[in-house]
Amino acid sequence: MEDVYEELDEAKAEVERLKTEVRVKTELSNALKKAHNEQLIKFQEAKRENEKQAQELNVKLEEISQSRQASETLQSRLLEKESLLRHLTTLHEKLQADSEKKLRELEGENRELVSALDEATERNVELEQNFGASTKEIEGLKRLLSTIERKCFEAEQKARESKELRKRDDVIMGLEEENRNAQDQLKWKKEQFTHLEEAHRRLRAEFQLAKEEWEREKSALLEEISLLQTNLDSQTRILEGVQKRLEMCNHALAHEESKRKFLEVEVSEFRSRYENVFAQCEEERSKFASLTVRRDEEIAKLRNSLSTKESLSKETEFRIVHLEQENRELRESIKELQEAQIRNCAPASLKKLRNKLRGMEQTHSNCSTNLKAKESEVSHLIEKMKGDESRHNFELKDREEQIQKLQMELKSCHSVIDVLNVEISVLLTIFKSELSEAYSNKSDENTEMELCNRMDDKISLLQTELEMKNSDLRNAHLKLEQEHVKSEMLMKRVRSLELAEQQQVIMEEEVQRLKKMLEESSVHQLYMKEQLVQMEMEKQEVSLALEEANLELAEEVCEASLLEFELQNWKSRAERLKVCWQGNQEKCRQMEDSLLAQAEYEEALKHEKDSLITIIKEETKKREVLQQKIVLLEATVAAKNEEVEFIPEITENLMKNAQEKDSCIEKLQNDIMQMEQEAMTREVEAAIFASIDAEKTVGLEKDKLFKVINEKDEEIKNLQVLASLLEQDLTSAFISSFSEVVENLVTIEKLTEALKKAKHMTELEIEEKNARLVELEKEVSGLRKSLKNQEEALFTEKRQAVGLQALLEANKLENDKLMGEQRRLEGISKQLEFEKRVLFQDTASLSKDREHVLVHFEEFCDRMGEFTCEDVEMMNLLDTILQTCKEEVKPAMNLKVDNELYDSTQENENNSISPSARKLEACITGRSPLKEMNQQEFVTKRRNTSFHQII
């Protein structure tokens, strides 16, 4: 019985020992769980950041692919139209200094960025070296841990003393002090981390402010670009309207010139006819004079005969009466003869005049038919030209899309040309109105005076309008200069890009070809101007040439607008690339910050690792103590008595162990100071090894528990065997004596009760141990899972580090590509500046051509004034001739002839005037008062000049 109680006491002591061990292990497992959860949270944050970075990189790769495609399209377009860009170089002469400065600044920035990238690469190399060193240190620690485990196993087998329980408190106090120190260090590091977070927030705030400022600048630039585009659209619309008006005016001028020529031919024909009619009138006058002379002679003869008859009448009154009757008859016959002669002469002359008028009408009708035929030919030619224009327009649609880029910078040149065209169109309209008024109001001198006054007024108004236009031109030039300044500011970013050298040869060839085309067009224009000076019939061709030139200019303007639009796209893309580059820099900085945070995290893990190492060492010590306790429990009571004698020796040994522990603690503190410099992977592996050690300890404890359970089962079986033997003895002794049997029964009942209690206690202990074992197995499985997750996280982090290195290399390559593109675009900007200079030269030549055209137009106006003066003189001569004819011819005949002539002339004039002239007259009658005043002023000036010439 005493042995059973001793065994029960030992079992209780073991149970208490196991409980304490389980508590310690639960605390360790909780600490490990907390550390594992913190690591998981940090790894999840790192994964999120990596995913965000991967998404941003994908977006940037897509943008880069889009930019590459756009750059390829732009290069294909620029290869075709870079020759036109050279005309824009003159506008960029003022911006060369600023562009060079900005290029230098950009080069400095690029150098800084390259230096920053080199520093980042050096940091990465250092981190890789540290990583390699940390891996080596981890391997050394693994070896140390393996040696420590071996020592632990050896210590577990050796140490089995039970009196080490009292010294646990001392060890626990030391651990608590170490824990406090570790917590203080953690607090210090947390404060450092908070300071770093505050600095990071400040940097983020500064970055957001810079980003907002950049977005504001970007919005302002976009607004300016939209305003410039709207101005360009409005000016292009105005240009198209003015070009259409110019074309209409040119067509109307050509038509009016053809009509004027036909009218001159008709006037010459009328002059010849008038001379013929005048000669016929003179012949008829001579005939009439001869008839009057004959009549006078006959009257004289009759008077003589009457005188003779009067002398003879005295002789015979019969003869006198007869003679009187004869005289009366003769007089009546003379009158009849005179009337017959007059009747016979007048119809013949009238018939002749009518025949002549019919001939004139026939010639006029022939002229009208000829005019119609010529108009049909002209319309046919116009239709052909329209077909050619449509064909050329269809062919030039592709070119117009590319020319629209140059339109913004050609705006100034084309605006000057538009102003000149508007002035020419105004002068042409004035000239047409003058011609129509001159032809419609030839007969009325008063109306001519009014027209002269109106023309003078119009000329004065035109002068004022020209002055206003000059002021508007100056303002437009100022605005254009401002826009050029803005465009230069926008182009400063684009000038950092360059084109390849192979494209320059193609561009130069296209430039030479376009220069040749421009020279040919200029030669053609000069030839047309010479034809305008030499022959008035070739003005239609000049107008067509001007229309073609205007169309070419419009096409060039469209191409310029397209090129400018493409340049703006390049600018926006360059800005995007810069933004991406800045984003990459920011990401690099973030990566550096994250690496620093990881380093800090590694330091924290190192501290935790040191704490875990101390805990492991304490556990090893505890294991040794427990093993010693086991040895003590297995010893017998006699050994206990002997141990009482050896208590002072044990105390000395314990003191020695405490001193050794203190030295170990100092060594551990030194190791902690060294381990703070190790990497994150060591701590993770240390945690892994700690978990492995915990698993091993749990397995050993399981084995020990199973051994204890088996021993207790054997003891129970032995007790049962003893009970059965006792029962047999009791049965045998029952026969011998009843009293002994009763005593034995009492003892048996006591023993059975004790056995039942012992069984119940053992069953409870076994159930508790099984439950604890299940819990420990669960914890071990959880630790294994956490270790697997940590290993996977480490593997993913390694992959991410490799991916980040690849991304850094890709970013370097992209930066190199961007530098090459910057150089190319710088070459393009230089070519554009050269082409702008050429365009300024072209504008100067066009202004000179405009001056020549104005001189020729003034000469033409002078000639038209001379023609109008000659027409007025001819009309005056015709009026004088008609008046002389009226005075010489009799009233009746003059009335008839004049009426017929007047009717015929009116009919001829009405027939000679074409419906377009009538439309012009109707338009002139319904003109505004300003145009009438201008026409009056112009007519008065022309009349004064003609009057001075006559004087």
Coordinates of C-alpha atoms in Angstrom, one line a residue, residues 433-439 441-442 444-461 865 868-869 930-946:
S433 CA -19.7 98.4 -109.6
E434 CA -18.0 101.3 -111.4
L435 CA -18.1 99.4 -114.7
S436 CA -21.8 98.5 -114.3
E437 CA -22.7 102.1 -113.3
A438 CA -20.6 103.5 -116.2
Y439 CA -22.3 101.2 -118.7
N441 CA -25.5 105.5 -116.9
K442 CA -23.7 106.7 -120.0
D444 CA -26.9 111.0 -118.0
E445 CA -24.2 113.4 -117.0
N446 CA -25.9 114.2 -113.7
T447 CA -25.9 110.6 -112.7
E448 CA -22.2 110.4 -113.6
M449 CA -21.5 113.3 -111.3
E450 CA -23.3 111.5 -108.5
L451 CA -21.4 108.3 -109.2
C452 CA -18.2 110.2 -109.1
N453 CA -19.1 111.7 -105.8
R454 CA -20.1 108.2 -104.5
M455 CA -16.8 106.8 -105.8
D456 CA -14.9 109.5 -104.0
D457 CA -16.7 108.7 -100.8
K458 CA -16.1 105.0 -101.3
I459 CA -12.4 105.6 -101.8
S460 CA -12.2 107.6 -98.6
L461 CA -14.0 104.8 -96.8
G865 CA -10.9 105.4 -116.2
T868 CA -14.8 105.6 -119.4
C869 CA -13.6 109.1 -120.3
L930 CA -21.7 103.4 -98.0
K931 CA -20.9 101.6 -101.3
E932 CA -22.7 104.4 -103.3
M933 CA -20.7 107.0 -101.5
N934 CA -17.4 105.1 -102.1
Q935 CA -18.3 104.8 -105.8
Q936 CA -19.1 108.5 -106.1
E937 CA -15.8 109.4 -104.6
F938 CA -14.0 107.0 -106.9
V939 CA -15.8 108.4 -110.0
T940 CA -15.1 112.0 -109.0
K941 CA -11.4 111.2 -108.6
R942 CA -11.3 109.4 -111.9
R943 CA -13.1 112.3 -113.6
N944 CA -10.6 114.8 -112.1
T945 CA -7.7 112.7 -113.3
S946 CA -9.1 112.4 -116.8

